[in-house]
Every structure is written in structure tokens, then in C-alpha cells.
mmCIF file of C-alpha atoms and ligand atoms in Angstrom:
data_model
loop_
_atom_site.group_PDB
_atom_site.id
_atom_site.type_symbol
_atom_site.label_atom_id
_atom_site.label_comp_id
_atom_site.label_asym_id
_atom_site.label_seq_id
_atom_site.Cartn_x
_atom_site.Cartn_y
_atom_site.Cartn_z
ATOM 1 C CA VAL C 1 7.394 -7.491 20.044
ATOM 2 C CA SER C 2 4.439 -9.589 21.144
ATOM 3 C CA LYS C 3 0.770 -8.937 20.680
ATOM 4 C CA ALA C 4 0.510 -8.748 24.490
ATOM 5 C CA VAL C 5 2.873 -5.761 24.575
ATOM 6 C CA LEU C 6 0.815 -3.875 22.020
ATOM 7 C CA LYS C 7 -2.279 -4.725 23.953
ATOM 8 C CA SER C 8 -0.813 -3.213 27.112
ATOM 9 C CA VAL C 9 0.399 -0.163 25.192
ATOM 10 C CA LEU C 10 -3.035 0.397 23.710
ATOM 11 C CA LEU C 11 -4.779 -0.315 26.999
ATOM 12 C CA ALA C 12 -2.651 2.277 28.800
ATOM 13 C CA VAL C 13 -4.239 4.956 26.640
ATOM 14 C CA GLY C 14 -7.713 3.853 27.556
ATOM 15 C CA LEU C 15 -7.136 3.487 31.284
ATOM 16 C CA VAL C 16 -9.240 6.501 32.149
ATOM 17 C CA ALA C 17 -12.266 4.761 30.674
ATOM 18 C CA VAL C 18 -12.594 2.243 33.492
ATOM 19 C CA ALA C 19 -16.221 2.941 34.305
ATOM 20 C CA LEU C 20 -18.398 0.242 32.827
ATOM 21 C CA PRO C 21 -20.975 1.147 30.235
ATOM 22 C CA GLN C 22 -24.594 0.704 31.216
ATOM 23 C CA GLY C 23 -27.202 -1.221 29.267
ATOM 24 C CA ASN C 24 -26.477 -1.724 25.612
ATOM 25 C CA SER C 25 -24.581 1.457 24.948
ATOM 26 C CA LEU C 26 -20.938 1.890 24.061
ATOM 27 C CA ARG C 27 -18.589 3.956 26.150
ATOM 28 C CA ILE C 28 -16.341 6.046 23.915
ATOM 29 C CA LYS C 29 -13.311 7.918 25.206
ATOM 30 C CA PRO C 30 -11.256 10.152 22.913
ATOM 31 C CA SER C 31 -7.506 10.619 23.457
ATOM 32 C CA ALA C 32 -6.158 13.750 21.746
ATOM 33 C CA ARG C 33 -4.218 16.972 22.276
ATOM 34 C CA SER C 34 -7.318 18.826 21.143
ATOM 35 C CA ILE C 35 -10.238 18.302 18.774
ATOM 36 C CA GLN C 36 -9.114 20.649 16.001
ATOM 37 C CA PRO C 37 -8.101 20.544 12.334
ATOM 38 C CA GLY C 38 -4.806 18.656 11.901
ATOM 39 C CA GLU C 39 -5.119 16.623 15.105
ATOM 40 C CA LEU C 40 -4.955 12.859 15.536
ATOM 41 C CA VAL C 41 -7.585 11.353 17.827
ATOM 42 C CA MET C 42 -7.768 7.841 19.193
ATOM 43 C CA LEU C 43 -11.137 6.575 20.323
ATOM 44 C CA THR C 44 -11.261 3.820 22.922
ATOM 45 C CA ILE C 45 -14.592 2.054 22.625
ATOM 46 C CA THR C 46 -15.861 -0.216 25.372
ATOM 47 C CA GLY C 47 -18.948 -2.350 24.975
ATOM 48 C CA PRO C 48 -21.421 -3.556 27.602
ATOM 49 C CA ASP C 49 -20.387 -7.079 26.649
ATOM 50 C CA ARG C 50 -18.073 -8.693 24.137
ATOM 51 C CA ILE C 51 -17.909 -6.787 20.846
ATOM 52 C CA ASP C 52 -17.564 -9.331 18.052
ATOM 53 C CA ALA C 53 -17.155 -6.875 15.199
ATOM 54 C CA LEU C 54 -16.804 -3.118 14.887
ATOM 55 C CA ARG C 55 -16.731 -0.855 11.859
ATOM 56 C CA ALA C 56 -16.029 2.863 11.927
ATOM 57 C CA ARG C 57 -16.340 5.607 9.339
ATOM 58 C CA ALA C 58 -15.548 9.315 9.482
ATOM 59 C CA PHE C 59 -14.902 12.105 6.971
ATOM 60 C CA ASP C 60 -15.996 9.769 4.111
ATOM 61 C CA GLU C 61 -13.284 7.226 4.929
ATOM 62 C CA ASP C 62 -13.555 3.733 6.390
ATOM 63 C CA LEU C 63 -11.336 3.588 9.464
ATOM 64 C CA ILE C 64 -9.438 0.568 10.796
ATOM 65 C CA PRO C 65 -10.644 -0.402 14.296
ATOM 66 C CA GLN C 66 -8.442 -2.741 16.306
ATOM 67 C CA ARG C 67 -9.554 -5.134 19.006
ATOM 68 C CA VAL C 68 -7.764 -4.577 22.340
ATOM 69 C CA ASP C 69 -9.673 -7.165 24.340
ATOM 70 C CA ASP C 70 -13.105 -8.797 24.250
ATOM 71 C CA ARG C 71 -14.978 -5.634 25.164
ATOM 72 C CA THR C 72 -12.530 -2.934 24.111
ATOM 73 C CA TRP C 73 -11.612 -1.654 20.663
ATOM 74 C CA GLN C 74 -9.607 1.335 19.509
ATOM 75 C CA VAL C 75 -9.757 3.347 16.325
ATOM 76 C CA ILE C 76 -7.498 6.138 15.063
ATOM 77 C CA VAL C 77 -9.240 9.137 13.490
ATOM 78 C CA GLY C 78 -7.364 11.900 11.683
ATOM 79 C CA ILE C 79 -8.974 15.340 11.490
ATOM 80 C CA ASP C 80 -7.602 16.812 8.259
ATOM 81 C CA LEU C 81 -5.984 20.224 8.221
ATOM 82 C CA ASP C 82 -8.841 21.610 6.121
ATOM 83 C CA VAL C 83 -11.797 20.148 8.053
ATOM 84 C CA ALA C 84 -14.340 22.878 8.757
ATOM 85 C CA PRO C 85 -14.915 23.602 12.453
ATOM 86 C CA GLY C 86 -18.211 22.182 13.714
ATOM 87 C CA ARG C 87 -19.725 18.845 14.594
ATOM 88 C CA HIS C 88 -18.471 15.805 12.679
ATOM 89 C CA GLY C 89 -19.657 12.256 13.308
ATOM 90 C CA VAL C 90 -17.703 9.047 13.648
ATOM 91 C CA ALA C 91 -20.236 6.390 12.649
ATOM 92 C CA LEU C 92 -19.853 3.071 14.465
ATOM 93 C CA ARG C 93 -21.506 -0.234 13.546
ATOM 94 C CA TRP C 94 -20.969 -3.030 15.997
ATOM 95 C CA THR C 95 -22.111 -6.528 16.778
ATOM 96 C CA GLN C 96 -22.454 -7.568 20.384
ATOM 97 C CA ALA C 97 -21.937 -11.122 21.600
ATOM 98 C CA GLY C 98 -25.220 -13.003 21.644
ATOM 99 C CA HIS C 99 -26.940 -10.511 19.364
ATOM 100 C CA THR C 100 -27.417 -11.177 15.687
ATOM 101 C CA SER C 101 -28.342 -7.651 14.649
ATOM 102 C CA THR C 102 -25.847 -4.881 14.066
ATOM 103 C CA GLN C 103 -26.105 -1.857 16.341
ATOM 104 C CA THR C 104 -25.097 1.651 15.483
ATOM 105 C CA ALA C 105 -23.726 4.577 17.424
ATOM 106 C CA THR C 106 -22.238 7.944 16.531
ATOM 107 C CA HIS C 107 -19.422 9.678 18.330
ATOM 108 C CA THR C 108 -19.467 13.408 17.713
ATOM 109 C CA LEU C 109 -16.183 15.241 17.228
ATOM 110 C CA ASP C 110 -16.841 18.880 18.092
ATOM 111 C CA VAL C 111 -14.039 20.372 16.000
ATOM 112 C CA THR C 112 -13.047 23.807 17.282
ATOM 113 C CA PRO C 113 -11.381 26.380 14.999
ATOM 114 C CA LYS C 114 -7.618 26.636 14.768
ATOM 115 C CA ALA C 115 -5.821 29.692 13.486
ATOM 116 C CA PHE C 116 -2.829 28.775 11.340
ATOM 117 C CA ARG C 117 -0.056 31.275 10.830
ATOM 118 C CA THR C 118 1.145 32.460 7.464
ATOM 119 C CA ARG C 119 4.822 32.056 6.728
ATOM 120 C CA THR C 120 6.707 33.743 3.947
ATOM 121 C CA LEU C 121 9.682 31.990 2.438
ATOM 122 C CA THR C 122 12.219 32.736 -0.228
ATOM 123 C CA VAL C 123 13.448 29.817 -2.321
ATOM 124 C CA PRO C 124 15.034 29.472 -5.773
ATOM 125 C CA GLU C 125 12.503 30.511 -8.436
ATOM 126 C CA THR C 126 12.608 27.017 -10.020
ATOM 127 C CA PHE C 127 10.691 25.734 -6.954
ATOM 128 C CA VAL C 128 7.930 28.331 -7.252
ATOM 129 C CA ASN C 129 7.438 28.358 -11.003
ATOM 130 C CA PRO C 130 9.172 25.173 -12.165
ATOM 131 C CA PRO C 131 10.488 24.997 -15.732
ATOM 132 C CA GLU C 132 8.635 23.004 -18.375
ATOM 133 C CA SER C 133 11.426 20.414 -18.264
ATOM 134 C CA ALA C 134 10.531 19.584 -14.625
ATOM 135 C CA GLN C 135 6.795 19.045 -15.202
ATOM 136 C CA ALA C 136 7.034 15.331 -16.030
ATOM 137 C CA GLN C 137 8.973 14.594 -12.840
ATOM 138 C CA ILE C 138 6.638 16.733 -10.734
ATOM 139 C CA ALA C 139 3.622 14.818 -12.096
ATOM 140 C CA ALA C 140 5.306 11.432 -11.541
ATOM 141 C CA ASP C 141 6.273 12.426 -7.974
ATOM 142 C CA ALA C 142 2.730 13.562 -7.188
ATOM 143 C CA LYS C 143 1.356 10.227 -8.393
ATOM 144 C CA LEU C 144 3.831 8.221 -6.286
ATOM 145 C CA ILE C 145 3.166 10.322 -3.199
ATOM 146 C CA ALA C 146 -0.616 9.929 -3.637
ATOM 147 C CA GLN C 147 -0.122 6.158 -3.945
ATOM 148 C CA ALA C 148 2.035 6.165 -0.808
ATOM 149 C CA TRP C 149 -0.618 8.010 1.209
ATOM 150 C CA ASN C 150 -3.154 5.450 0.040
ATOM 151 C CA SER C 151 -0.880 2.459 0.630
ATOM 152 C CA SER C 152 -1.718 1.853 4.250
ATOM 153 C CA THR C 153 -3.052 -1.600 4.878
ATOM 154 C CA ASP C 154 -5.092 -3.050 7.729
ATOM 155 C CA GLU C 155 -1.835 -4.696 8.755
ATOM 156 C CA ARG C 156 -0.601 -3.579 12.161
ATOM 157 C CA TYR C 157 3.139 -3.111 11.625
ATOM 158 C CA TRP C 158 3.776 -0.982 14.711
ATOM 159 C CA LYS C 159 3.769 -2.568 18.147
ATOM 160 C CA THR C 160 5.437 0.112 20.314
ATOM 161 C CA PRO C 161 5.058 3.900 20.765
ATOM 162 C CA PHE C 162 5.967 6.332 17.958
ATOM 163 C CA ILE C 163 9.231 8.273 18.334
ATOM 164 C CA ALA C 164 10.516 11.566 16.923
ATOM 165 C CA PRO C 165 12.795 10.896 13.922
ATOM 166 C CA VAL C 166 15.472 13.359 15.121
ATOM 167 C CA PRO C 167 16.388 14.698 18.582
ATOM 168 C CA HIS C 168 16.087 18.371 17.602
ATOM 169 C CA GLU C 169 13.265 20.750 18.326
ATOM 170 C CA ALA C 170 10.266 20.853 16.011
ATOM 171 C CA ASN C 171 8.649 24.146 15.204
ATOM 172 C CA SER C 172 4.877 24.314 15.070
ATOM 173 C CA ALA C 173 4.750 25.288 11.407
ATOM 174 C CA PHE C 174 2.244 22.511 10.699
ATOM 175 C CA GLY C 175 -0.700 23.953 8.800
ATOM 176 C CA SER C 176 0.953 27.307 8.130
ATOM 177 C CA ARG C 177 -0.292 29.031 5.036
ATOM 178 C CA SER C 178 2.855 29.185 2.936
ATOM 179 C CA VAL C 179 3.831 32.040 0.655
ATOM 180 C CA TYR C 180 6.863 31.290 -1.512
ATOM 181 C CA ASN C 181 8.538 34.269 -3.195
ATOM 182 C CA GLY C 182 5.300 36.205 -2.765
ATOM 183 C CA GLN C 183 3.025 33.460 -4.160
ATOM 184 C CA ALA C 184 0.573 31.397 -2.102
ATOM 185 C CA ARG C 185 1.101 27.632 -2.172
ATOM 186 C CA SER C 186 -0.596 24.738 -0.374
ATOM 187 C CA PRO C 187 -0.484 24.795 3.443
ATOM 188 C CA HIS C 188 2.462 23.219 5.200
ATOM 189 C CA GLY C 189 1.453 19.599 5.798
ATOM 190 C CA GLY C 190 4.223 18.577 8.184
ATOM 191 C CA ALA C 191 6.408 19.556 11.120
ATOM 192 C CA ASP C 192 9.918 20.898 10.529
ATOM 193 C CA PHE C 193 12.775 19.891 12.810
ATOM 194 C CA ALA C 194 15.804 22.193 13.051
ATOM 195 C CA SER C 195 18.402 19.480 12.421
ATOM 196 C CA PRO C 196 21.745 20.019 10.717
ATOM 197 C CA THR C 197 22.731 18.237 7.517
ATOM 198 C CA GLY C 198 23.984 14.724 8.195
ATOM 199 C CA THR C 199 21.779 14.067 11.249
ATOM 200 C CA PRO C 200 20.676 10.400 11.171
ATOM 201 C CA ILE C 201 16.909 10.031 10.748
ATOM 202 C CA LYS C 202 15.138 7.285 12.684
ATOM 203 C CA ALA C 203 12.030 5.520 11.427
ATOM 204 C CA PRO C 204 9.241 6.984 13.632
ATOM 205 C CA ASN C 205 7.884 3.467 13.879
ATOM 206 C CA THR C 206 8.021 0.074 12.217
ATOM 207 C CA GLY C 207 6.617 -0.208 8.720
ATOM 208 C CA ARG C 208 7.132 -0.875 5.046
ATOM 209 C CA VAL C 209 9.105 1.600 2.931
ATOM 210 C CA VAL C 210 6.824 2.759 0.117
ATOM 211 C CA ILE C 211 9.004 5.613 -1.221
ATOM 212 C CA ALA C 212 12.808 5.905 -1.125
ATOM 213 C CA ARG C 213 13.974 8.210 -3.909
ATOM 214 C CA ASP C 214 14.766 11.757 -4.972
ATOM 215 C CA MET C 215 11.808 13.967 -5.833
ATOM 216 C CA TYR C 216 11.460 17.488 -7.177
ATOM 217 C CA TYR C 217 9.870 19.409 -4.304
ATOM 218 C CA THR C 218 10.629 17.065 -1.398
ATOM 219 C CA GLY C 219 14.201 16.184 -2.455
ATOM 220 C CA GLY C 220 15.461 12.954 -0.895
ATOM 221 C CA THR C 221 12.201 11.369 0.250
ATOM 222 C CA VAL C 222 11.322 8.322 2.343
ATOM 223 C CA ALA C 223 7.724 7.276 3.042
ATOM 224 C CA ILE C 224 6.804 4.489 5.454
ATOM 225 C CA ASP C 225 3.453 2.712 5.728
ATOM 226 C CA HIS C 226 3.051 1.941 9.434
ATOM 227 C CA GLY C 227 -0.263 0.163 8.851
ATOM 228 C CA LEU C 228 -3.615 0.891 10.498
ATOM 229 C CA GLY C 229 -3.977 3.804 8.094
ATOM 230 C CA LEU C 230 -0.862 5.664 9.281
ATOM 231 C CA VAL C 231 1.784 6.764 6.756
ATOM 232 C CA SER C 232 4.904 8.883 7.479
ATOM 233 C CA LEU C 233 6.927 10.864 4.958
ATOM 234 C CA VAL C 234 10.306 12.473 5.647
ATOM 235 C CA ALA C 235 11.760 14.922 3.155
ATOM 236 C CA HIS C 236 14.799 16.919 2.045
ATOM 237 C CA LEU C 237 17.235 14.074 2.887
ATOM 238 C CA SER C 238 20.885 14.326 1.812
ATOM 239 C CA LYS C 239 21.229 10.523 1.950
ATOM 240 C CA ILE C 240 18.756 7.634 1.758
ATOM 241 C CA ASP C 241 19.673 4.377 3.514
ATOM 242 C CA VAL C 242 16.612 2.233 2.702
ATOM 243 C CA LYS C 243 14.991 0.725 -0.382
ATOM 244 C CA GLU C 244 11.398 0.714 -1.553
ATOM 245 C CA GLY C 245 9.567 -2.431 -0.446
ATOM 246 C CA GLN C 246 11.744 -3.232 2.560
ATOM 247 C CA MET C 247 10.574 -3.331 6.172
ATOM 248 C CA VAL C 248 12.146 -0.987 8.731
ATOM 249 C CA GLN C 249 11.982 -1.291 12.493
ATOM 250 C CA VAL C 250 11.177 1.565 14.862
ATOM 251 C CA GLY C 251 14.350 3.635 15.366
ATOM 252 C CA GLU C 252 16.168 2.143 12.369
ATOM 253 C CA ILE C 253 18.150 4.775 10.421
ATOM 254 C CA VAL C 254 16.451 5.540 7.082
ATOM 255 C CA GLY C 255 18.758 8.335 5.923
ATOM 256 C CA GLU C 256 20.318 11.684 6.801
ATOM 257 C CA VAL C 257 18.966 15.233 7.089
ATOM 258 C CA GLY C 258 19.738 17.549 4.195
ATOM 259 C CA ALA C 259 18.558 20.572 2.235
ATOM 260 C CA THR C 260 17.345 18.978 -0.993
ATOM 261 C CA GLY C 261 14.209 20.108 -2.868
ATOM 262 C CA ARG C 262 12.164 23.221 -2.024
ATOM 263 C CA VAL C 263 13.878 24.456 1.149
ATOM 264 C CA THR C 264 15.382 27.569 2.649
ATOM 265 C CA GLY C 265 18.030 25.533 4.486
ATOM 266 C CA PRO C 266 18.765 22.170 6.125
ATOM 267 C CA HIS C 267 15.961 20.705 8.229
ATOM 268 C CA LEU C 268 13.850 17.575 8.480
ATOM 269 C CA HIS C 269 10.278 17.769 7.230
ATOM 270 C CA TRP C 270 8.066 15.001 8.687
ATOM 271 C CA ALA C 271 4.503 14.618 7.446
ATOM 272 C CA VAL C 272 1.902 12.093 8.643
ATOM 273 C CA LYS C 273 -1.443 11.040 7.246
ATOM 274 C CA ALA C 274 -4.051 9.063 9.135
ATOM 275 C CA ARG C 275 -6.403 7.476 6.611
ATOM 276 C CA ASN C 276 -5.602 10.304 4.189
ATOM 277 C CA ALA C 277 -6.119 13.092 6.735
ATOM 278 C CA ARG C 278 -3.129 15.413 7.115
ATOM 279 C CA VAL C 279 -2.289 15.503 10.824
ATOM 280 C CA ASP C 280 0.431 17.238 12.808
ATOM 281 C CA PRO C 281 3.143 14.633 13.574
ATOM 282 C CA LEU C 282 3.424 16.249 17.013
ATOM 283 C CA SER C 283 -0.213 15.304 17.677
ATOM 284 C CA LEU C 284 0.658 11.723 16.675
ATOM 285 C CA LEU C 285 3.526 11.758 19.199
ATOM 286 C CA ALA C 286 1.233 13.247 21.860
ATOM 287 C CA VAL C 287 -1.321 10.453 21.475
ATOM 288 C CA LEU C 288 0.718 7.443 20.307
ATOM 289 C CA GLY C 289 4.198 8.363 21.595
ATOM 290 C CA ALA C 290 5.549 7.104 24.916
ATOM 291 C CA ALA C 291 4.627 10.303 26.797
ATOM 292 C CA GLY C 292 1.065 10.308 25.496
ATOM 293 C CA LEU C 293 0.637 6.652 26.299
ATOM 294 C CA GLN C 294 1.930 7.191 29.860
ATOM 295 C CA THR C 295 -0.356 10.083 30.681
ATOM 296 C CA GLY C 296 -3.259 8.462 28.864
ATOM 297 C CA ARG C 297 -4.368 11.758 27.412
HETATM 298 ZN ZN1 ZN N 301 8.416 21.301 6.055
#
């Protein structure tokens, strides 16, 4: 897919921001479902004149701004699940055509509180208090998953809207406080899709496979670096059809739904990080999926 197509896709999101900025200031328009913990936000930034360079930083992470056209840039910001409600700044440093000095601006994200449910689950005891013999694998898995989340390059692998990996309904369990067999564990960092075992799983978008193997808690696991700071992970697969290091195209089958790892039954778990922030995959689809791009929200 050509650069021009991506440009039109990205521009569609920013269409509401047609009014021209006055003077030397930037016009910044957020696209998001809401400004809350666990939400993905895309900022469309329009300059008074050509913007030659733009840097963005939020939540102690350098973000990856992309040029859309001479005056317009976009940057994806993830608001992590555990971000405290309140005002958080996205710091922008930009260089305008004909100016030698760098200018700065701050876009404020007014993060409103979100109440996450608590869910109680019953799973085999080995997934709540794993045996000593499993500790080495659990540690190795954690290291690989951390590397995968950090793998995202400035490379822009995806050129078209994100898609849901399976056609089944997703529950809104993202962010739920999880209690397994009566013991609290980390909050649920993904969306679960009620898909039967054997359902083919599509790559949510183009990218490089950074994990394709069996793991203790997540069972059959595939992680894809989409670039621009976005990484997807699908878990509990019964079958894996890709290899680590290979490229996959949007919609390409990466494996099949299963019930491997710490589960109560067959389903697809899809988790997304945006520059290390845990975001609801459904918020990614709302902003960077076809529907979100059409409505420009
Ligand atoms: Zn899940």
C-alpha cells in the first residue's frame, strides 16, 4: 500500500481540524473514545506554516510523531491503565519553516477517572501459585514479553486501518481487577473475545512477529510489532502459524483460538501497548480502525 493511501487514512482522522491556526501557535485536535486510563489518543497537530521537525513526549516516554503533510503531523499517545486521573501534559517541541529556534507547546490531557470492575475467576491452582519447577519458564517468558513490548521501532509497518483479530464479540473486561481463586493478581491488560477453539486469528495489522511460542500464563502466544510504538499480543492459542522474525500482513492468519495457559475456557485475549502504555484494543479500533477513521472521532 502506498504512502499516499496512509496519508489519506491519517488525514481522514484529522478532517475536523480544518480551521487554520492563527499566528505562531499549533492547532492540536485529539481523536479518542474518551480521555481516560487505558485509552488510545491520536493528536493531529497543524502548524501555522510548514513544520520541519516535531518531537513529542508524554508519561516519561518519547513518542513517535509522523508527518502527514507539510503542516500536519500526528502522534499516538497511550494513556496507561494505571495513570492517575488529572491533568497530564504532552510536551511538543517543533521547528517551523524559516525559523531556526525550536518552539514548544503543551497539550493537556485532562484524564477523567474510570471505574474498572473486579472479576473473580477460578483456574487450576498451578496458574495461581505456580510450582517451583515452573519459575524458570515464567521468568524467561516475562523477559521476552517485556522485550516485545519495548521492540517497537520508528518504522511505520501499518498502512491501513486496524482490524479485530476475530469476528466474535469482545467483552469489556479490559482493566478489570482480577481475582484468581480468591487471590488478587494484576489487572486484565487486554480484551477477551468469545471465540471457539479453532477460530482463525487475523493479524490486527501489518508488522513483525516478535513472539511466536508457548508460554506459561499466556499459552500459545504471538506478539506483533506494528511500528510507531504499537505492539499487539494475542494469547491462549491452540495453534501458531507464524515464526519469530517474520513479517505478517494485515488480516494474515497467525494462528487459532484455544484455551492454553491461565484460562477458564477458550477465548482470544488481545492486548495492545502504545509506547509501553497498556491500552484497550477496542480503543485502538475506535481511533485507528476503519469505523473510527470514517467518523473522524
Ligand atoms: Zn484476557
